[in-house]
Tab-separated table of C-alpha atoms in Angstrom:
chain	number	residue	atom	x	y	z
A	1425	MET	CA	90.505	114.660	121.091
A	1426	ILE	CA	88.983	115.582	117.736
A	1427	GLN	CA	85.193	115.419	117.988
A	1428	PHE	CA	84.256	112.855	115.337
A	1429	PRO	CA	81.150	113.839	113.398
A	1430	THR	CA	79.004	111.845	111.032
A	1431	ILE	CA	78.344	114.083	108.036
A	1432	GLU	CA	75.411	113.576	105.677
A	1433	ILE	CA	75.258	115.264	102.290
A	1434	GLU	CA	72.935	114.610	99.385
A	1435	ASN	CA	73.016	110.816	98.933
A	1436	LEU	CA	76.239	110.232	100.896
A	1437	VAL	CA	77.244	109.740	104.514
A	1438	LEU	CA	80.733	110.198	105.942
A	1439	CYS	CA	81.139	108.167	109.104
A	1440	GLN	CA	83.721	106.748	111.459
A	1441	PHE	CA	85.394	103.504	110.454
A	1442	THR	CA	84.426	100.384	112.368
A	1443	ASN	CA	85.756	96.835	112.370
A	1444	ASP	CA	82.922	96.009	109.957
A	1445	ASP	CA	84.772	98.065	107.328
A	1446	LEU	CA	87.809	95.768	107.346
A	1447	GLU	CA	86.932	93.840	104.177
A	1448	ASN	CA	86.040	97.014	102.265
A	1449	VAL	CA	89.277	98.731	103.264
A	1450	PHE	CA	91.187	95.611	102.236
A	1451	LYS	CA	89.289	95.495	98.927
A	1452	GLY	CA	90.359	99.086	98.232
A	1453	LEU	CA	93.901	99.060	99.551
A	1454	SER	CA	94.800	95.809	97.824
A	1455	HIS	CA	93.242	96.681	94.456
A	1456	PRO	CA	95.955	97.311	91.829
A	1457	ASP	CA	94.142	100.319	90.332
A	1458	VAL	CA	93.687	101.990	93.728
A	1459	ILE	CA	97.205	101.407	95.042
A	1460	LYS	CA	98.997	102.141	91.769
A	1461	TYR	CA	99.787	105.674	92.957
A	1462	TYR	CA	98.790	105.349	96.610
A	1463	GLY	CA	101.386	105.081	99.341
A	1464	ILE	CA	99.738	102.248	101.288
A	1465	SER	CA	98.723	98.737	100.284
A	1466	PHE	CA	97.913	95.481	102.015
A	1467	LYS	CA	98.267	91.839	101.017
A	1468	THR	CA	96.048	90.301	103.726
A	1469	LEU	CA	93.052	91.098	105.910
A	1470	GLU	CA	95.313	90.779	108.951
A	1471	GLU	CA	97.639	93.494	107.608
A	1472	THR	CA	94.618	95.677	106.862
A	1473	LYS	CA	93.674	95.708	110.560
A	1474	GLU	CA	96.695	98.016	110.978
A	1475	GLN	CA	94.905	100.584	108.812
A	1476	LEU	CA	91.819	100.591	111.034
A	1477	ILE	CA	94.062	100.984	114.090
A	1478	TRP	CA	95.856	103.843	112.298
A	1479	PHE	CA	92.523	105.625	111.634
A	1480	ALA	CA	91.654	105.363	115.351
A	1481	ASP	CA	95.154	106.470	116.455
A	1482	LEU	CA	95.026	109.557	114.213
A	1483	GLU	CA	91.858	110.687	115.913
A	1484	LYS	CA	93.100	109.809	119.409
A	1485	ASN	CA	96.398	111.617	118.863
A	1486	GLU	CA	94.682	114.500	117.062
A	1487	THR	CA	96.974	114.114	114.053
A	1488	GLY	CA	94.195	113.316	111.601
A	1489	ILE	CA	90.648	112.264	110.904
A	1490	TRP	CA	89.372	109.920	108.201
A	1491	TRP	CA	85.851	108.988	107.180
A	1492	ALA	CA	84.361	105.962	105.478
A	1493	ILE	CA	82.356	107.279	102.519
A	1494	CYS	CA	79.119	105.365	102.041
A	1495	SER	CA	75.732	105.521	100.348
A	1496	LYS	CA	73.105	107.136	102.548
A	1497	LYS	CA	70.446	104.940	100.934
A	1498	ASP	CA	71.869	101.452	101.486
A	1499	GLY	CA	75.237	101.843	103.231
A	1500	THR	CA	77.301	100.760	100.214
A	1501	PHE	CA	80.973	101.494	100.940
A	1502	TYR	CA	82.567	103.742	98.301
A	1503	GLY	CA	85.953	104.647	99.754
A	1504	ALA	CA	87.642	106.912	102.268
A	1505	GLY	CA	88.769	110.478	102.719
A	1506	GLY	CA	90.233	112.682	105.375
A	1507	PHE	CA	93.281	114.347	106.854
A	1508	ASN	CA	96.598	113.208	108.254
A	1509	ASN	CA	99.628	115.121	109.475
A	1510	ILE	CA	97.558	117.843	111.106
A	1511	GLU	CA	99.978	120.516	112.274
A	1512	LYS	CA	98.143	122.741	114.749
A	1513	GLU	CA	101.014	125.187	115.080
A	1514	HIS	CA	101.101	125.819	111.331
A	1515	LYS	CA	97.328	125.337	110.839
A	1516	LYS	CA	97.737	122.871	107.998
A	1517	ALA	CA	97.073	119.231	107.157
A	1518	GLU	CA	97.474	116.741	104.337
A	1519	ILE	CA	94.352	115.554	102.569
A	1520	GLY	CA	93.957	112.011	101.297
A	1521	PHE	CA	91.257	110.005	99.589
A	1522	TRP	CA	90.564	106.873	97.598
A	1523	LEU	CA	87.567	105.183	96.019
A	1524	LEU	CA	86.859	101.635	94.971
A	1525	PRO	CA	87.227	101.591	91.151
A	1526	GLU	CA	83.583	100.675	90.512
A	1527	HIS	CA	82.658	104.087	91.944
A	1528	TRP	CA	85.125	106.186	89.934
A	1529	GLY	CA	83.716	108.872	87.649
A	1530	LYS	CA	80.416	109.266	89.533
A	1531	GLY	CA	81.203	112.631	91.139
A	1532	ILE	CA	81.536	111.200	94.642
A	1533	MET	CA	84.810	112.902	95.492
A	1534	LYS	CA	83.692	116.152	93.877
A	1535	SER	CA	80.746	116.093	96.318
A	1536	VAL	CA	82.665	114.911	99.385
A	1537	MET	CA	85.998	116.715	99.240
A	1538	PRO	CA	84.653	120.295	99.600
A	1539	ILE	CA	82.765	119.153	102.707
A	1540	ILE	CA	85.889	117.511	104.138
A	1541	CYS	CA	87.906	120.647	103.362
A	1542	ASP	CA	85.265	122.842	104.983
A	1543	PHE	CA	85.402	120.637	108.083
A	1544	GLY	CA	89.168	121.194	108.147
A	1545	PHE	CA	88.802	124.961	107.844
A	1546	SER	CA	85.819	125.462	110.158
A	1547	LYS	CA	86.245	122.716	112.783
A	1548	LEU	CA	90.005	122.023	112.798
A	1549	ASN	CA	90.954	125.678	112.294
A	1550	LEU	CA	93.179	124.884	109.308
A	1551	HIS	CA	94.473	127.643	107.089
A	1552	ARG	CA	96.099	125.387	104.471
A	1553	ILE	CA	95.247	121.934	103.123
A	1554	GLU	CA	97.940	120.149	101.132
A	1555	GLY	CA	97.707	117.331	98.642
A	1556	PHE	CA	100.752	115.306	97.605
A	1557	VAL	CA	100.234	113.464	94.317
A	1558	ASP	CA	102.271	111.138	92.132
A	1559	PRO	CA	102.772	113.188	88.924
A	1560	ARG	CA	101.447	110.256	86.852
A	1561	ASN	CA	98.129	110.200	88.746
A	1562	ASN	CA	96.081	112.315	86.339
A	1563	ASN	CA	92.736	111.322	87.885
A	1564	CYS	CA	93.790	112.671	91.273
A	1565	LYS	CA	95.311	115.835	89.817
A	1566	ASN	CA	92.158	116.503	87.789
A	1567	GLY	CA	90.010	115.866	90.865
A	1568	LEU	CA	91.986	118.333	92.968
A	1569	ALA	CA	91.747	120.949	90.211
A	1570	LYS	CA	87.936	120.528	90.123
A	1571	ILE	CA	87.748	121.487	93.794
A	1572	ASP	CA	90.039	124.504	93.375
A	1573	PHE	CA	93.344	123.130	94.670
A	1574	ASN	CA	96.315	124.946	93.166
A	1575	TYR	CA	99.379	123.219	91.750
A	1576	GLU	CA	102.478	124.583	93.517
A	1577	GLY	CA	105.318	122.516	92.090
A	1578	THR	CA	107.054	119.161	92.060
A	1579	MET	CA	109.424	117.710	94.640
A	1580	VAL	CA	111.798	115.585	92.555
A	1581	ASP	CA	112.851	112.132	93.816
A	1582	CYS	CA	111.512	112.912	97.294
A	1583	GLU	CA	110.061	109.497	98.270
A	1584	MET	CA	110.751	105.807	97.806
A	1585	LYS	CA	108.124	103.428	96.412
A	1586	ASP	CA	108.879	99.843	95.487
A	1587	GLY	CA	112.607	100.522	95.836
A	1588	LYS	CA	112.596	103.460	93.414
A	1589	PHE	CA	112.603	107.196	93.914
A	1590	ILE	CA	109.412	108.958	92.916
A	1591	SER	CA	108.566	112.616	92.573
A	1592	THR	CA	105.539	114.266	94.142
A	1593	ASP	CA	103.398	117.135	92.897
A	1594	ILE	CA	102.219	119.537	95.593
A	1595	TYR	CA	98.718	121.004	95.567
A	1596	SER	CA	97.139	123.322	98.114
A	1597	LEU	CA	93.894	124.938	99.097
A	1598	ILE	CA	94.010	128.023	101.302
A	1599	LYS	CA	91.102	128.793	103.611
A	1600	PRO	CA	88.551	130.876	101.740
A	1601	LYS	CA	87.086	133.993	103.286
A	1602	THR	CA	83.695	132.228	103.312
A	1603	SER	CA	82.996	128.539	103.835
A	1604	TYR	CA	80.326	126.034	102.882
A	1605	ASN	CA	78.706	126.525	106.309
A	1606	LEU	CA	79.034	122.919	107.409
A	1607	GLN	CA	76.336	122.036	109.901
A	1608	GLY	CA	76.876	119.613	112.784
């Protein structure tokens, strides 16, 4: 099983999801601005419980790891970030993240994502981290560029969302020769 760490950086803490996070996850994954380009959304708190179970199953099955991103000072919930689709054989995983809109533009993901990527490289032994992005999601694409992900191309009409085909841009980050020296 993946050893789940709590990671503290600057004014942020990345920690394991608990049942107490249910309302915050629902608030994020039901918010129209968050789910506009995101592949998952929920209409009720009951449906959202599936997401918390999914987070736990990823870790148990060693196919991913996701953190709740919170304020170190007062525990305010900002959003989530982590990996799914970890492929040990190919040493790669898919990165994902989202923030509640009131926390957009504050540099949270720019602070958190390099630490999450370093965890993937140093603790999960990944060589490649992939990001799959709706081509219309400029905020996400700009965020990935700020943390040195490279645009590789577009898969045209590769997924269905709301009964329509959508395309997906592919971004990647290859393990650097040196890391951020994540402690813990």
